[in-house]
Tab-separated table of C-alpha atoms and ligand atoms in Angstrom:
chain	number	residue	atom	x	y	z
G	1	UNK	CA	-110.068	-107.636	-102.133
G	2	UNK	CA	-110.083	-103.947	-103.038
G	3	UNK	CA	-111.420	-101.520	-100.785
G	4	UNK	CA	-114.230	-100.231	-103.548
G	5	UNK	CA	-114.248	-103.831	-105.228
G	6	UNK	CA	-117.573	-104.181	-103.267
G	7	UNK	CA	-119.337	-101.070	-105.175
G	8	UNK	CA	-118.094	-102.685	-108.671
G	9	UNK	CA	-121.703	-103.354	-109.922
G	10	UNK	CA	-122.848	-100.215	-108.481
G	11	UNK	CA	-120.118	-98.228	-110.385
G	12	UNK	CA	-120.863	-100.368	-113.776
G	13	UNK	CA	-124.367	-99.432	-113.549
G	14	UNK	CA	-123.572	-95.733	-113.086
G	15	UNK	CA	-121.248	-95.376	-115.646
G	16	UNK	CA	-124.482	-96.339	-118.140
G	17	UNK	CA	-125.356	-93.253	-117.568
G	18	UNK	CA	-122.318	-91.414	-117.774
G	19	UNK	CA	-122.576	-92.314	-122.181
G	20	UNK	CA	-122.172	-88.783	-123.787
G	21	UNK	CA	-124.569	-85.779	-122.661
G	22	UNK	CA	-125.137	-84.954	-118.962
G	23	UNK	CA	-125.153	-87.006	-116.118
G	24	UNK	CA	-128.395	-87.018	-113.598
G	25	UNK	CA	-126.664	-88.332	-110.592
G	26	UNK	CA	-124.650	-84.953	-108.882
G	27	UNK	CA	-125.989	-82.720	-112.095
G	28	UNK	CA	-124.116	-79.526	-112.303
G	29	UNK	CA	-126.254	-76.203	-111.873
G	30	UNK	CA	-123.747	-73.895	-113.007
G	31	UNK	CA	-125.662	-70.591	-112.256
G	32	UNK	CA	-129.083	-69.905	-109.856
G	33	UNK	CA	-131.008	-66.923	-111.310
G	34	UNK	CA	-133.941	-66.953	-108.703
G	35	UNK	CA	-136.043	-70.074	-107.273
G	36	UNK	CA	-137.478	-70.992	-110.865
G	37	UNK	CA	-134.529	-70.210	-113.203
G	38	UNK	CA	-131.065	-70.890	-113.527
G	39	UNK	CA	-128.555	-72.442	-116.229
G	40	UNK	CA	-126.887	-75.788	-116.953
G	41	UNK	CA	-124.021	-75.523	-119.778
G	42	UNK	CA	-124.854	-73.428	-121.924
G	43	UNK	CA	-128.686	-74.014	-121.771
G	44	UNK	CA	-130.972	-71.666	-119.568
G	45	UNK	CA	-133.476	-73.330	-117.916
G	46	UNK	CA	-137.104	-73.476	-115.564
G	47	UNK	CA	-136.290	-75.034	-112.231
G	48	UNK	CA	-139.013	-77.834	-111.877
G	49	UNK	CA	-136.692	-80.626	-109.977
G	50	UNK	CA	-136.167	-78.432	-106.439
G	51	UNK	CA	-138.072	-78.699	-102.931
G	52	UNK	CA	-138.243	-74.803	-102.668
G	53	UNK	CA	-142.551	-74.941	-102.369
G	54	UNK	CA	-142.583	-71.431	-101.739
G	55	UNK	CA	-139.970	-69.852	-103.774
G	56	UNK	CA	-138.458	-68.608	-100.720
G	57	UNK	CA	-134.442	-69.550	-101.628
G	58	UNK	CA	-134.708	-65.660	-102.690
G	59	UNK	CA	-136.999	-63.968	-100.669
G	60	UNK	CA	-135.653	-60.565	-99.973
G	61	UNK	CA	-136.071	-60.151	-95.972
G	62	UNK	CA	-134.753	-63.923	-95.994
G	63	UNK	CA	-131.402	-62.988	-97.685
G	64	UNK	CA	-131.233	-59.709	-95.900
G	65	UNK	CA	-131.699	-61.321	-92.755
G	66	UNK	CA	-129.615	-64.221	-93.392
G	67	UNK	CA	-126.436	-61.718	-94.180
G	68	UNK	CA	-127.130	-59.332	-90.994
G	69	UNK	CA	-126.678	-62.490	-88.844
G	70	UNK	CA	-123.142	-63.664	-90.888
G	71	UNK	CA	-122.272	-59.783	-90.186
G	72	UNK	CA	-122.920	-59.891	-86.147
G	73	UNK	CA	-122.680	-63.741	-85.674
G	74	UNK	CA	-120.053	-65.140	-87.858
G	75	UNK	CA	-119.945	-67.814	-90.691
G	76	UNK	CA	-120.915	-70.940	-88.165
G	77	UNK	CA	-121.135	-71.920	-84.941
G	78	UNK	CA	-118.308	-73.980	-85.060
G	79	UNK	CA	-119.187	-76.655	-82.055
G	80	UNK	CA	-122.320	-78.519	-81.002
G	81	UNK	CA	-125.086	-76.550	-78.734
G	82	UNK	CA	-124.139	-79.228	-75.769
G	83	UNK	CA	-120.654	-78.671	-75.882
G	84	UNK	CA	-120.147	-75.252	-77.177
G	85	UNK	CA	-123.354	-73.757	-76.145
G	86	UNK	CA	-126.776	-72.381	-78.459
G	87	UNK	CA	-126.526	-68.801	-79.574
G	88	UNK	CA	-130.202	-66.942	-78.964
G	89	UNK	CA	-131.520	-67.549	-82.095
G	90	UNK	CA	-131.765	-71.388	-81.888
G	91	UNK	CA	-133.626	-70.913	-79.032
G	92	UNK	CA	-135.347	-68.083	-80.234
G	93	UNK	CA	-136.518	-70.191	-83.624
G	94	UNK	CA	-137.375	-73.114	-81.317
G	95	UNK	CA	-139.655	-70.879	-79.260
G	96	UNK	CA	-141.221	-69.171	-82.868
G	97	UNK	CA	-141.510	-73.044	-83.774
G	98	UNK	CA	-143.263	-73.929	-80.693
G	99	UNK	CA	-145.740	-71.189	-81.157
G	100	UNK	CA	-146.104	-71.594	-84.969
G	101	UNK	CA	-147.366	-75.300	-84.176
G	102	UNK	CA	-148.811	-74.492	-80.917
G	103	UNK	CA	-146.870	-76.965	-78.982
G	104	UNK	CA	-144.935	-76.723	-76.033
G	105	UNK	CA	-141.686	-77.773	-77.096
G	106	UNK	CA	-139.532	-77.960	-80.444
G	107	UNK	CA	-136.110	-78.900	-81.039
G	108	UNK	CA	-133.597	-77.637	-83.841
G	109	UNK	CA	-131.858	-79.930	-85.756
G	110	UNK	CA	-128.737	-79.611	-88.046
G	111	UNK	CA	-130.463	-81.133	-90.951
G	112	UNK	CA	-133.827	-82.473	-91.397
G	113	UNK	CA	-131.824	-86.111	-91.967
G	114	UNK	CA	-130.554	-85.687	-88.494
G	115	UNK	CA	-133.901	-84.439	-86.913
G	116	UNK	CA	-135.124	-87.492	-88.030
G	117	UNK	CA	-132.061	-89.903	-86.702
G	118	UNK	CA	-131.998	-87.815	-83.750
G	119	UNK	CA	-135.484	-88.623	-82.465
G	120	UNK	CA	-136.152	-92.123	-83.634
G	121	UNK	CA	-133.242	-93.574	-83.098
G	122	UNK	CA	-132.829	-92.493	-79.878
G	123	UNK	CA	-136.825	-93.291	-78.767
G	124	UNK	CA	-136.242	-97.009	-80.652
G	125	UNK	CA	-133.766	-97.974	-78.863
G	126	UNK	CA	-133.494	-101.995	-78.636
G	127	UNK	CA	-136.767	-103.929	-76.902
G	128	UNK	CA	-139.086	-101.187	-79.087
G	129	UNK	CA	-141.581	-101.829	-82.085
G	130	UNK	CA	-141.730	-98.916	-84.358
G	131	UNK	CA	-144.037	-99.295	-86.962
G	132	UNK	CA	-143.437	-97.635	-90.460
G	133	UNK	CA	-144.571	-97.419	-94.014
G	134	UNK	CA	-142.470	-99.251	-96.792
G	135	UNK	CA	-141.725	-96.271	-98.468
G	136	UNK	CA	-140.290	-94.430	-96.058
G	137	UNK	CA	-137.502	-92.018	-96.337
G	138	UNK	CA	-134.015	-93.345	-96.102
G	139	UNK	CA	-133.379	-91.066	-92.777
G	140	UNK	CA	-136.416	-93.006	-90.985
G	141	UNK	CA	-135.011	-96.306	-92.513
G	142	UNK	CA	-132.068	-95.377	-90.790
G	143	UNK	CA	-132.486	-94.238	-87.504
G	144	UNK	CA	-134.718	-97.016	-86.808
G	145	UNK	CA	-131.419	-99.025	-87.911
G	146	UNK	CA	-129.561	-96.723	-85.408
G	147	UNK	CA	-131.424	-97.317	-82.447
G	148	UNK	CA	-131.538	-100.957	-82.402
G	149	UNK	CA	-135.812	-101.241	-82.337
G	150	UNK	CA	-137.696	-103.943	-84.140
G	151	UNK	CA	-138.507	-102.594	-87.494
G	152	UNK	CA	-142.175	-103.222	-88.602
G	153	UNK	CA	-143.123	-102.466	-92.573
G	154	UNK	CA	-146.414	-102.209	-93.400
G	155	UNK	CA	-147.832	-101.353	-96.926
G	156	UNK	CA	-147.303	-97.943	-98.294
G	157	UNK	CA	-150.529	-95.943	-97.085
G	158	UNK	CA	-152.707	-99.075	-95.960
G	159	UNK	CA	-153.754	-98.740	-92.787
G	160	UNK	CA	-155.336	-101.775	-92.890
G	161	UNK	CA	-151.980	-103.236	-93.109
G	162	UNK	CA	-150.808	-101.452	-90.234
G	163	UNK	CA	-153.763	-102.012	-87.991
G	164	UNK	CA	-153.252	-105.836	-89.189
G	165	UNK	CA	-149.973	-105.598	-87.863
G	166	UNK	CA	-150.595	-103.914	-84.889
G	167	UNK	CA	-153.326	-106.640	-83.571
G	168	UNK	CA	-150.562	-109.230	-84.388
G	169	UNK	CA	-148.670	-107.648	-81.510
G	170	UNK	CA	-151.152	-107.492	-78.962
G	171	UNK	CA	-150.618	-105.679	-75.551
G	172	UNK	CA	-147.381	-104.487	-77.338
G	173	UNK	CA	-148.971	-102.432	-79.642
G	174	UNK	CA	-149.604	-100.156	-76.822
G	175	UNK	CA	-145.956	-99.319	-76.688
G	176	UNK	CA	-145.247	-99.442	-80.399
G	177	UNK	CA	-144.297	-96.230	-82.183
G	178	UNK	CA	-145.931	-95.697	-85.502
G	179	UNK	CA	-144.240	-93.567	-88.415
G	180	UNK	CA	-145.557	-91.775	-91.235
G	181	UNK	CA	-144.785	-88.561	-93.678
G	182	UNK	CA	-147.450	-85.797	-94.586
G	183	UNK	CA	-146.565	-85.815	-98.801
G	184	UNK	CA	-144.320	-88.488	-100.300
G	185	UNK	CA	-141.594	-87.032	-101.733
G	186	UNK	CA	-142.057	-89.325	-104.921
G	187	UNK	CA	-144.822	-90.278	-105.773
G	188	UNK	CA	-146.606	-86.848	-104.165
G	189	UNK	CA	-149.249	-88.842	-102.094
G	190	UNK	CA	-149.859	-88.341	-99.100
G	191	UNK	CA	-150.686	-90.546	-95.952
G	192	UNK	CA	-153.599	-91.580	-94.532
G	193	UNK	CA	-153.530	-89.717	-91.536
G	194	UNK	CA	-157.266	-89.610	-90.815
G	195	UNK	CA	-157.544	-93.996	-90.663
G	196	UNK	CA	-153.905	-94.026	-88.904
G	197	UNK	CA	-155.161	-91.463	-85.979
G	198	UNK	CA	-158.145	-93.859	-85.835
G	199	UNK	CA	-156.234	-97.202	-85.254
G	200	UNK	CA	-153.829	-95.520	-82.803
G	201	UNK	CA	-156.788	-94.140	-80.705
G	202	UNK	CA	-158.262	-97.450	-80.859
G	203	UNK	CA	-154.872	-99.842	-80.279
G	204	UNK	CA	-152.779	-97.384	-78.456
G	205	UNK	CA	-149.497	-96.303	-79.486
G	206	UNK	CA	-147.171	-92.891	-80.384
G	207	UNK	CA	-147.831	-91.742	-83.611
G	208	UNK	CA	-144.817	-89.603	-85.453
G	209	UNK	CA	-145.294	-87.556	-88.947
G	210	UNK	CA	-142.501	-86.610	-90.634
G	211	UNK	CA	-143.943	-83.036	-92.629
G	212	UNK	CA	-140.812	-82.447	-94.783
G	213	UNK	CA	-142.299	-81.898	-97.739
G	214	UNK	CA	-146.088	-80.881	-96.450
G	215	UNK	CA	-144.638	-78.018	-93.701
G	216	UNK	CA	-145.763	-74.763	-95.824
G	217	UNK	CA	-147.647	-76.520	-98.060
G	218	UNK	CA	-150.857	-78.604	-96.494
G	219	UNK	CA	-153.303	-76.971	-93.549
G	220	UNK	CA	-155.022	-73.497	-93.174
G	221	UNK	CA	-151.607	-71.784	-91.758
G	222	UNK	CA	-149.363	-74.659	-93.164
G	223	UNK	CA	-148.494	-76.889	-90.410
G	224	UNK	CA	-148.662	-79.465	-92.843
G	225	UNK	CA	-150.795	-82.902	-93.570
G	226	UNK	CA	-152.029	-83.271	-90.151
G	227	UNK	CA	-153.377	-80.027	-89.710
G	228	UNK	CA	-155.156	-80.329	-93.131
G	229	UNK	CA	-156.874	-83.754	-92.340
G	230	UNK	CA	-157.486	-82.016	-88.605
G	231	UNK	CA	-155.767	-84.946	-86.223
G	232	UNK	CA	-153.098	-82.611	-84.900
G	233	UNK	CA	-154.065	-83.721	-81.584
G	234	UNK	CA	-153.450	-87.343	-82.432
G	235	UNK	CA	-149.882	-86.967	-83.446
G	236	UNK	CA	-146.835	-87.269	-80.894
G	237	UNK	CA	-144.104	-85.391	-82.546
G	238	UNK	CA	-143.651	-84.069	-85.464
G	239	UNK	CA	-140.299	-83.665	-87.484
G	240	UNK	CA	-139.578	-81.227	-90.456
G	241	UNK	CA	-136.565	-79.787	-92.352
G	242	UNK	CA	-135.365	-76.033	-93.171
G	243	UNK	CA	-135.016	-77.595	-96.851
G	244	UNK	CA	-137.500	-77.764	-98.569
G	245	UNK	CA	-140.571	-74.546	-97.700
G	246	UNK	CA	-137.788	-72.659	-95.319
G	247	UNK	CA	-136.027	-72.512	-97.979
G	248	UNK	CA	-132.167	-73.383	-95.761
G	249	UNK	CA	-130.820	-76.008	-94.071
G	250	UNK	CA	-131.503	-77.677	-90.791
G	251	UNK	CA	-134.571	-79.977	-89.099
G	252	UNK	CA	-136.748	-79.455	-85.897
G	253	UNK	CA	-139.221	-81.779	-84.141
G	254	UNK	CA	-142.177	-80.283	-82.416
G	255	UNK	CA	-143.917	-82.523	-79.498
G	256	UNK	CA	-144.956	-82.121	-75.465
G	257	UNK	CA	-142.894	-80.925	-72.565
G	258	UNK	CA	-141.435	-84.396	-72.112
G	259	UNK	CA	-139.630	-84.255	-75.419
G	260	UNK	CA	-136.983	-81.869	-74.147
G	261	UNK	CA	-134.835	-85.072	-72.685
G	262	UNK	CA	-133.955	-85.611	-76.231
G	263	UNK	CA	-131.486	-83.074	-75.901
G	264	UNK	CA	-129.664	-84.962	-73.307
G	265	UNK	CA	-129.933	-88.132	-75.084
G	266	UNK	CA	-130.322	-88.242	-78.812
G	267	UNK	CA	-126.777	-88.287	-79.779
G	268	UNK	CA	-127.318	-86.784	-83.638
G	269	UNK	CA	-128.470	-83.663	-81.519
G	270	UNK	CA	-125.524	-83.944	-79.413
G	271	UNK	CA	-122.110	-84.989	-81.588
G	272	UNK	CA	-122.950	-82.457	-84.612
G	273	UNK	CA	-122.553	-79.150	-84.782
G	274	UNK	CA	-125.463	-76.873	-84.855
G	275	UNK	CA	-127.142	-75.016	-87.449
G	276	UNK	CA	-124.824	-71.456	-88.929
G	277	UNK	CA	-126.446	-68.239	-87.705
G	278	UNK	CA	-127.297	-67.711	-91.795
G	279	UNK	CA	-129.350	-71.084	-91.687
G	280	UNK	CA	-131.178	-70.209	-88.527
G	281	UNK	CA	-131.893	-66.213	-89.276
G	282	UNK	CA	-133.511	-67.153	-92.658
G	283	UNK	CA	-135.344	-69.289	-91.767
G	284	UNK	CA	-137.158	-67.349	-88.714
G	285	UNK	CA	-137.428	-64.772	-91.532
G	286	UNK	CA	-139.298	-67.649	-93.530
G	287	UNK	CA	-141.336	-68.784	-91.094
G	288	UNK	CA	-142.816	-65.682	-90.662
G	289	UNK	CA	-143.634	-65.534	-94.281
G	290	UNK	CA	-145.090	-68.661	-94.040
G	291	UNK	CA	-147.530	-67.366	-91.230
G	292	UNK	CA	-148.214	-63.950	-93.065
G	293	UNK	CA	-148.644	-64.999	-96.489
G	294	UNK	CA	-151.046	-67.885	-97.162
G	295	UNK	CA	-151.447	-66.563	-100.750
G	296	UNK	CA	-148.187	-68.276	-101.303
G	297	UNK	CA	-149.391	-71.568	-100.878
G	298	UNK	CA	-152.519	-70.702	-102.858
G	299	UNK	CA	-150.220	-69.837	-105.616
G	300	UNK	CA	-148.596	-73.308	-105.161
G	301	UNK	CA	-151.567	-75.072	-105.445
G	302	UNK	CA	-152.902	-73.298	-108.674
G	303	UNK	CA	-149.307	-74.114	-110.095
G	304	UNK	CA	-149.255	-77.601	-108.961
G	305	UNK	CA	-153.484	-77.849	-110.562
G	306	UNK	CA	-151.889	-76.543	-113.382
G	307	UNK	CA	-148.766	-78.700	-114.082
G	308	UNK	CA	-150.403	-81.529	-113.510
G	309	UNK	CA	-154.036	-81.220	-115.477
G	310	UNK	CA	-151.723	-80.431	-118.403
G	311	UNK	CA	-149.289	-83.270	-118.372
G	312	UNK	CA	-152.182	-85.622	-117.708
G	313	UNK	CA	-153.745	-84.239	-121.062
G	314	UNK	CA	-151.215	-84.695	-122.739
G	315	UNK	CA	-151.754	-88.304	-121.510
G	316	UNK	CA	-148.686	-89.214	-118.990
G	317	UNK	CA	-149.010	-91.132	-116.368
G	318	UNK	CA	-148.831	-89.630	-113.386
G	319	UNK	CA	-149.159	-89.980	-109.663
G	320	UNK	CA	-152.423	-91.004	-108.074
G	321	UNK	CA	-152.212	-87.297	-106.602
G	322	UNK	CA	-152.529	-83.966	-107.387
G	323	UNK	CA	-149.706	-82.413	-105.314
G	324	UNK	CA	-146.335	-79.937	-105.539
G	325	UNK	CA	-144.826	-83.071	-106.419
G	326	UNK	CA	-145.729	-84.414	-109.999
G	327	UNK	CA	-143.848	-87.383	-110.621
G	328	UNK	CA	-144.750	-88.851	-114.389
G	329	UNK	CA	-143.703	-92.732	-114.478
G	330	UNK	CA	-141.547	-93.696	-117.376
G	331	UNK	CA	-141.183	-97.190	-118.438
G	332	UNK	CA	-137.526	-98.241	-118.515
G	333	UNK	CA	-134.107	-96.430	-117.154
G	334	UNK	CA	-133.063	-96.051	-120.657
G	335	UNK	CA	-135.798	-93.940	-121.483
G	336	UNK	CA	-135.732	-91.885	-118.281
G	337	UNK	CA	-132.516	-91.232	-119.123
G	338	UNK	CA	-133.304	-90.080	-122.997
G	339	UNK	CA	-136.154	-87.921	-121.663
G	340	UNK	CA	-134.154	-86.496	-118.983
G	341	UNK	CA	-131.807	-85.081	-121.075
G	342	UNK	CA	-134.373	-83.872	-123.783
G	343	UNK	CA	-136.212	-81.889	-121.444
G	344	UNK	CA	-132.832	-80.397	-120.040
G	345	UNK	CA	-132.305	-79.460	-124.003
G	346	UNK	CA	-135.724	-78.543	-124.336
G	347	UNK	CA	-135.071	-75.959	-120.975
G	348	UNK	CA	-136.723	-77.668	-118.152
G	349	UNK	CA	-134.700	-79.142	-115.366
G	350	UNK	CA	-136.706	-82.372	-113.561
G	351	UNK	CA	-134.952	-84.944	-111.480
G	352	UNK	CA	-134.545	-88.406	-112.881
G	353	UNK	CA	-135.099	-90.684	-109.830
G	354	UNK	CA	-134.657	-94.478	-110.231
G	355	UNK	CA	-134.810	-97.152	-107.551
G	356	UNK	CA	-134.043	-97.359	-104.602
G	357	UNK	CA	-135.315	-93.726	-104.364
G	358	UNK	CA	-138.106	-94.382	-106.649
G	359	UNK	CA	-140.432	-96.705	-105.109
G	360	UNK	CA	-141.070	-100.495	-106.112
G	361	UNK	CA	-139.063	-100.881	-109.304
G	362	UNK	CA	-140.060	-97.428	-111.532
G	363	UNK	CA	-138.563	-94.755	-112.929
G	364	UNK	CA	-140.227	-91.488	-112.902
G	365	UNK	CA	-139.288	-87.916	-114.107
G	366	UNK	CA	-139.843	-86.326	-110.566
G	367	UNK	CA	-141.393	-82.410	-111.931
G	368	UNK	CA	-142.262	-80.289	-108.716
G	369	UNK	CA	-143.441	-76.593	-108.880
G	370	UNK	CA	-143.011	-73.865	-106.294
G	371	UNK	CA	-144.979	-70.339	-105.478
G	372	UNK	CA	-142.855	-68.450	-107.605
G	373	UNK	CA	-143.245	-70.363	-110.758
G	374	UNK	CA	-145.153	-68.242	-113.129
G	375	UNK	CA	-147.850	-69.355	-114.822
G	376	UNK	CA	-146.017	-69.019	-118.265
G	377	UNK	CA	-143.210	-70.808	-116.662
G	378	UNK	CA	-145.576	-74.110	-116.269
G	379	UNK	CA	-146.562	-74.016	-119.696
G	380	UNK	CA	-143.320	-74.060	-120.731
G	381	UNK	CA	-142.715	-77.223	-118.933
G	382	UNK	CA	-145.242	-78.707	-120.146
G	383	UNK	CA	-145.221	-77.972	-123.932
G	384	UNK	CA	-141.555	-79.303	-122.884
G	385	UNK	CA	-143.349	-82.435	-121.908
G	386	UNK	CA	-145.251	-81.713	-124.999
G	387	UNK	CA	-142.507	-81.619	-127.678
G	388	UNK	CA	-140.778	-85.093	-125.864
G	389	UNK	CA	-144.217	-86.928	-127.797
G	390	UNK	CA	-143.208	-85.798	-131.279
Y	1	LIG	N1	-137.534	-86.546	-94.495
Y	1	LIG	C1	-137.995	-86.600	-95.758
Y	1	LIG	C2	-139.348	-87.175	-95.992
Y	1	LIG	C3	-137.239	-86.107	-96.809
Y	1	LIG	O1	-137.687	-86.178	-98.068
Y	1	LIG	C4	-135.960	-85.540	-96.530
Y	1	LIG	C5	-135.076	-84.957	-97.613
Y	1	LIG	N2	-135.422	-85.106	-98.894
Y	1	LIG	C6	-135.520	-85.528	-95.217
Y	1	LIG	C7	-136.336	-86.027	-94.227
Y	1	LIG	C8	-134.164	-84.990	-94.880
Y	1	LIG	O2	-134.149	-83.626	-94.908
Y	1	LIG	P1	-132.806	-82.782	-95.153
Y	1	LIG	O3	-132.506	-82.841	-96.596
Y	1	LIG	O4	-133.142	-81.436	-94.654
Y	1	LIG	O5	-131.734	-83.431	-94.358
C-alpha cells in the first residue's frame, strides 16, 4: 500500500475538475488591485469570493501601520509568547480587544483556526459534553476532536433540537458547553442566538459563539451576532479571527477573568508561534476603524441588500438570508463548475464550494460583498449572474 493510495478517490474526483479552463480548488489570483479588484490570467476581475467585509485589506493607516511595525519590530516573532515571550502589542491588542467588547479578558491567537482549537479543545477535555450545531466549522469539529469531549450534534439552527438534547442529559446539561457561530459562512444565516440564550438560562450550561464572519459586521459598534440580538451577557466566550473584517491574520477569544488559565493550558496557544508584528499592528489599526466608522458596515449592508434583491430577481435561489454572504445553490457539481468559470470569463470572481464545505449535499456559488464594493461594481456581478441565463 502506497502512502497516498488512500486519497486515490479523492484525487480522481479532483482531477474532474482539473478538464481544460481554471481550476477552483487553490485558484490563482495573479495580481490584487484593491479589496474589490484584481486579475486572474489575463482577465480583470470584481472580487466577490473574499471575507474582507469591510474592505479593509487596503486601508491606508492599516498598511502604514502594518509597515512601521516590520520597520521597528522585524518580519515575525519567530517563537511562541510562552517560550519566547509577547512583544507589547499583543498585549496591547488584547487590552484594545478587551475594551472593544467590554470584557475583562481576551486572548490573541495565531489564527482564528487555532483560537478556536485553542479554547475548545482544551475546555473539552475527556468526561465533557459540548454541544454544537451540525454545520459547524471544521476548526470547532476539530478541537472538539482534540480535546477528547463527547461530541453532541444537534440540527443546524434548531434550538429545539438542542434543548431536546440537552433534557436528554439531565443534571449534565449543567456542565455541558454549547457552541454556535454569529453568520454561517455558507449559507449566510445566522444562529439563533435569542432561543439558545433562553435554553441555557433555563438548563444551565456555557454558551460559546464563534463571530468570525459577524465581528464588524452585526451589532450597533460591531461586536457581532450577539450584540445585535442583545444576549451579550448570556454568552461565555467569544472567539473571532483577524481574517475576515480585520482584514490580517490571527484569532482572539474574549471571556471573564477566569479565562486567562488558557494561556497556561491550551496547547495551540502554547506550541505555535505568535502572531508577526505586521499582523498584530494592522489589525489594532483596524479595529479602530471598526469602532470609528460604522458607516462602513452601513455600506456593507446596502451592498449586501443590493446583491442579493438583484440575483433573487433574476430568480436564483438563494440563501434563506439576506447577509454579506450570498450563496446561490446550483444543482449539480458539473454545473457549478460551468458557471464558475463563466462568471470568471464574464469578470466576477465567486468561490465554488462543494461538500463537505457546502452543507448537506449542495453546491453553491458562494458571492460575498464587502464595504468597498461600489455600487456599479454589484451590478456588474449581477448582470454577470445575468448573462450566465442566456
Ligand atoms: N471559524 C469560522 C466560522 C470560520 O469560517 C473560519 C475561517 N473561514 C475560522 C473559524 C478560521 O479562521 P482563520 O481562517 O482565521 O484561521
Amino acid at each position: 500500500m502506497g502512502l497516498y493510495d488512500k486519497f486515490s478517490r479523492l484525487a480522481n474526483e479532483r482531477k474532474q475538475f482539473q478538464t481544460s479552463g481554471l481550476n477552483p480548488f487553490g485558484t490563482c489570483i495573479d495580481e490584487v488591485y484593491s479589496a474589490t479588484e484584481g486579475r486572474i490570467g489575463n482577465q480583470k476581475i470584481v472580487l466577490a469570493g473574499t471575507n474582507n467585509y469591510l474592505g479593509l485589506t487596503f486601508n491606508a493607516q492599516a498598511i502604514a501601520d502594518g509597515q512601521a511595525a516590520i520597520a521597528t519590530y522585524g518580519t515575525g516573532t519567530t517563537g511562541s509568547r510562552m517560550a519566547n515571550g509577547s512583544y507589547g502589542a499583543h498585549l496591547a491588542l488584547e487590552q484594545e480587544l478587551a475594551t472593544f467588547f467590554d470584557r475583562p479578558s481576551a486572548i490573541v491567537f495565531s489564527t482564528g483556526y487555532t483560537a478556536n482549537l485553542g479554547v475548545i479543545s482544551t475546555l473539552a477535555a475527556p468526561g465533557t459534553i459540548v454541544l454544537i450545531d451540525e454545520d459547524s466549522h471544521a476548526s470547532i469539529y476539530d478541537a472538539c476532536a482534540l480535546g477528547g469531549a463527547q461530541i453532541i450534534r444537534f440540527r443546524h439552527n434548531n434550538a429545539q433540537d438542542l434543548e431536546r438534547r440537552m433534557l436528554r442529559l439531565g443534571e449534565s446539561a449543567r456542565e455541558a458547553i454549547i457552541i454556535v457561530e454569529g453568520i454561517y459562512s455558507m449559507l449566510g444565516d445566522v444562529a439563533p442566538l435569542v432561543e439558545i440564550a433562553d435554553i441555557k438560562r433555563r438548563l444551565g450550561g456555557y454558551l460559546l459563539v464563534d463571530e468570525a464572519h459577524s465581528f464588524g459586521v452585526m451589532g450597533a459598534t460591531g461586536r457581532g451576532l450577539a450584540e445585535e440580538l442583545g444576549v451579550e451577557q448570556d454568552v461565555d466566550i467569544i472567539l473571532g479571527t483577524f481574517s475576515k473584517s480585520l482584514a490580517a491574520i490571527g484569532g482572539f477569544a474574549v471571556g471573564g477573568e477566569a479565562m486567562d488559565v488558557l494561556r497556561y493550558s491550551s496547547r495551540p496557544y502554547i506550541f505555535t508561534a505568535s502572531p508577526s508584528p505586521s499582523s498584530i499592528a494592522s489589525v489594532r489599526s483596524s479595529l479602530k476603524t471598526i469602532a470609528t466608522q460604522p458607516n462602513l458596515r452601513k455600506k456593507l449592508w446596502n451592498n449586501a441588500h443590493r446583491l442579493y434583491q438583484g440575483l433573487a430577481t433574476l430568480g436564483y435561489q438563494l440563501g434563506k438570508r439576506i447577509s454579506p454572504v450570498v450563496p446561490v445553490i446550483i444543482g449539480s457539481k458539473e454545473e457549478g463548475l460551468r458557471l464558475w468559470r463563466e462568471l470568471i470569463a464574464r469578470g466576477v470572481y465567486v468561490n465554488l464550494v462543494l461538500p463537505p464545505a457546502a452543507p448537506s449535499g449542495i453546491t453553491l456559488l458562494r458571492c460575498s460583498v464587502n464595504a468597498a464594493h461600489s455600487e456599479e461594481q454589484i451590478d456588474t456581478i449581477i448582470q454577470a449572474f445575468a448573462a450566465l441565463k442566456n
